[in-house]
Amino acid sequence: MIAAGNLLAHLCGRLGMGFALLVLGLWALPAAAAILDVDRDLCHAQSGLAASDTALPTLRFSCSGSPAGYQQASLWLRAPIGGADAARGDAALMVHQSRFDRLAVAFSYADGTTRWQQVRAGDYGAHWRTGGQILFEAPERGAALTAVTMRFDGLSSHRFVRARIIPKAEAGMQAAGMAAAAGAALTLLLVSCIYSLSLAFAVRRQYLAWQAAWSGTMLLWGALWSQIHLALIPGLAGTVTTQICTFLSCLAIALATISAATAVDRGRAPKWLRTAALVCGLGVGIAGIPLALIRGESLGPLADILGLVIIADLLAVTAYVGWAWRRGSVEARDFLAAWGLPMAVLAIIHIVDVENGFWGGGSKLLVLAAATWQALWLAAAATRRLAHLRIERDHARSAEAQAQQLARRDPLTGLPNRRGFVESVTPLLDRARADNLPAALLLVDIDRFKSINDIYGHDSGDVVLCGIARRIERWEGAMCTVARLGGEEFGLLTIGMEGIILGRFAESVRRGIAACDHSETVGDRPVTASVGVAEVRPACDFQQLYRLADEALYDAKRGGRNKVVVQRHYDAPERAAGREVAISN
């Protein structure tokens, strides 16, 4: 998951960089467009909804003041057209979608001819373009184009109408650029949504689920705003889409606020600040319901008020995560960096008029770009944090495994200690019982080892033990495990050997220990060992086996040391007595 996340973050970083360059390109490339401002550049008139489009010549247009009271009527907006492109008829009208029931566009020519094109809510036909815009191309005629008139039936507010006159060739280029920008942003939001949701399920973090919900909401908002959905559901064109977008934009702010609030531990920042951020965020989300349904003149002022509440919410969230960051919260630091660009964008679009920039994408494209940045940043930050947690977890597991390994090993000789020996012999004894194999435990005790420590010192005694341990370690294998059980006592457990073969093996162990060279430590003093062997069939538990081997070792010590004594025990009623196998003095 983390490795895939790192790769995903790398790919998203590349795509995000390309998307940012594309957005900057939309801003930087010159556009030969004539911006039509309703209050400044257009003359307006009103008529009843029942009036025919052919009533255009009879209308009396006013070129001063602002239109009002047209929500239940038809609003006519007229703009004179001039220039070389108009003379050739090479002009197109690009209108940003708004809340209306019907939009009819009239292209008037110098010869008195008027050509009409229209769209309705639920039916934009082939006029819709990516980026929330509607395109009307002037028919090519021999006469020059003199004016363009727009008739809006049931328009909610003229404040949200934006229109541009551009050459037809540039209209196609702008539509392609907007499609590329919107497609890139939506793709990145989709990737971020899926990845955040998978992380939420993988690591059980609540804020990642809220983040995924926010990314999904912004993805849906972006798809509806850009009108990409009209390729599949043309009936949603117009007012319905605009209303849904209004609600989704408010919902996205609420989800982003909840995600930021739940990402930070409650003890990192004041409770009142967290409450203030949540109240503002939830208030914006709830306000989106009535705001999406309003179609009267009050829509504009309410939108302005909502904009101020959104700014307050962003400031509250920033203060909350900033406070938590100063208290050492890593999540707060990541959210602060993620919220930086959206806050800057909201500040810019409230101070600077960018609605006609970015080839008509305006503030919506900037918001979509900021949302994409925020989603990618938070996904990458979550991946980075989880990668660090995994590294720490791996280090902890490694340290724990090493500690457990050390707990099973004798620090002096490196052989398994008693605990490690018991754990290793258990599967061997189980195997012997399952396959009905004989099992044997050899207890090896160094003869008169205390005198070696007393005469030559404990350091010399340790050297002798390490030399014997290296010799005993040679018999370690699939059928035999060895250990230092404590002090000068060693153990070997083997399965599959019995009788004479087992006796010869025990003798070879005794002789091998006696053959160790300790001349540099104890001079020519011989170092021997006594070996007690317990042979059982079937295999019993380790405690019983150890008791039998200890009895045999006691017999070897009592019999003069440097001996091997084997004690056998079978299921038969009689029990074989201990007997001496080899003596070397």
Phi, psi and omega in degrees: 000312183291318179298316177297323179295320177297317177296319180296317179297322178296314179295318179295326176298317178295314179296321179296321177296317178296321179294318179298317178296324179294317178296317177298324178296321178297330178279323188278327184294134180293147178229121180277066184244143174259113182281131180255106177269128186300316184278341186249320190254346187246144171267149187229153176209165180228154176208170176288159180296335182279349182296143180280156176298333181290355178281001182308312183296338184270353183283148177254111183270142175249132181255019178226157180075182180244143178292150180207157176066034184253002187299328179254022182221195177252129177256124180254129178236125187236136179229127175290147182240137176216181179101171184295321180296320179294323179297326179273353184077013181269076182215150178221147178254122178251115182246131174283137183298147177217190182268102178212164177269325182206142176230121176243135182242129179248126173259117182258137183245164184296336180274010177088359180278143176234131178244130185252144170223149184211157172224157177231160173300123183094356180205091176266351180061227179264012185273343184286147178227152178300141182102017177069037183233158178238130185250130174237119180260131180293131177298140180282125179221170179287335181273157180283148176280128185249332183201156174232130180238134177247130176246117179254123174260126178067038180286134181286315181200133180286347180297335183262008178271125175230135183217150178220145172257121183222158174297151183298319180298319180290329177299318178295320179294319179295319179298319178295318179296318178295321178297318179295316181295313180295319179297318179296316181296316182293324177296315179294321177295322178296315179298315180297320180297312181296317183292316179297321179294319178294322177295320180300318178288326184288317187251359177057048177251126187294318186294333177291326176293318176296322178296319178296321178296321177296315179299319179295321178295316178294326177297314179294318177300314180297322180294320180287317181298317182287348179071017177298330182293341182293342176293335180253323183232077183296338182292348179271005182296139172098226191300319182300314179297317180298318179294318178296320179297321178299314179295317182296322179296321177290319178297321180298321178295319178297316180294320178296322178295315179296320179299316180293320182292323182278346180283336184259136175300139186297332181281356183277341184214160181300144181295323182294327180289320176296317179298318180298318179295317180294321180296316179297314181296313179294326177297319177296317180297318179291322180296339180294337182291303179292327181296328179288338184264342183288138177228008183269189181292340181288352183298317181298306178300321178295324177296323178294318179296317179298323177300321178292321178295322178296317177299318178297320179296315180297320178294320179294317179296318179297317178296320182295309181289329176295319177298313180295325178297318179294339176271005174098015180278120179290320178300320179296321178299316180295319180292325179297318178293324181290327182276349183300310182293314177302322178295318179297320179295315180296323177295319182294314184288343175270343181257317183251136179279106181245011185300328181262005178272179178054042177057039177092349178291325175055216184295331181296319179292324177295317178297319178296320178295317179295321178296321178297315177301313182298317180296315181293319181297313182294322178295316179293320179295318178297319178298317180296316179297317180293327177295318178296318179297322180292321178298315178297320179295317179297320178296319180295317178296320179296317179295320179295318179296321179294319179296319178294323178294318179294326179293342180257002183240146174282120185295336182278308187264341184083355177283160173302143175273191184299318180297313179295326181293316180298319180294325183280332181279338182303310178294330178293317178294322176298319179295319180297319178294320182294322183261006181055048179259151175288153177230148182216141176243126178252118174259122184248123180236127182289130183287134174049043182290331181299326179291330177296316178296320183292321185273314187258349179100159182292330178297318178294322177298321178296322179296319179297316179298319180295322178295317178294322179298321178295324178290315181294326182299339181295334182274000177296133180192192183293330183254005184211135176232147187234163180192160166260114187276347179142142180058235179257020182255132178239160179223146173226128175244129182227152176234153177094354179245143179204168175060227184297319182298317179295319179297318178295322178297314180298321178295321179295327177294313180300315181293322179298320179293319180294334182276356180295140182267112178242025187296326181288345183255310185241014179071224182267013179290129178285145176240113183242175181217148172258143185233123174251128186242130173248119180248124182228154174199120000288171183293137177256187179284165187295321183298317178293320179297319180294321179298318179294318180293325180293323176296319179294321179295321177299319177297321179295320179293315181292335181276004175120002179070173182052043182229163170243126176236128182251132175241121183255148178213122180237176178288343181298154183300320182281150180240126182296137179281161176294144178218146181281130182260318182212146179228137177215112180240000000 
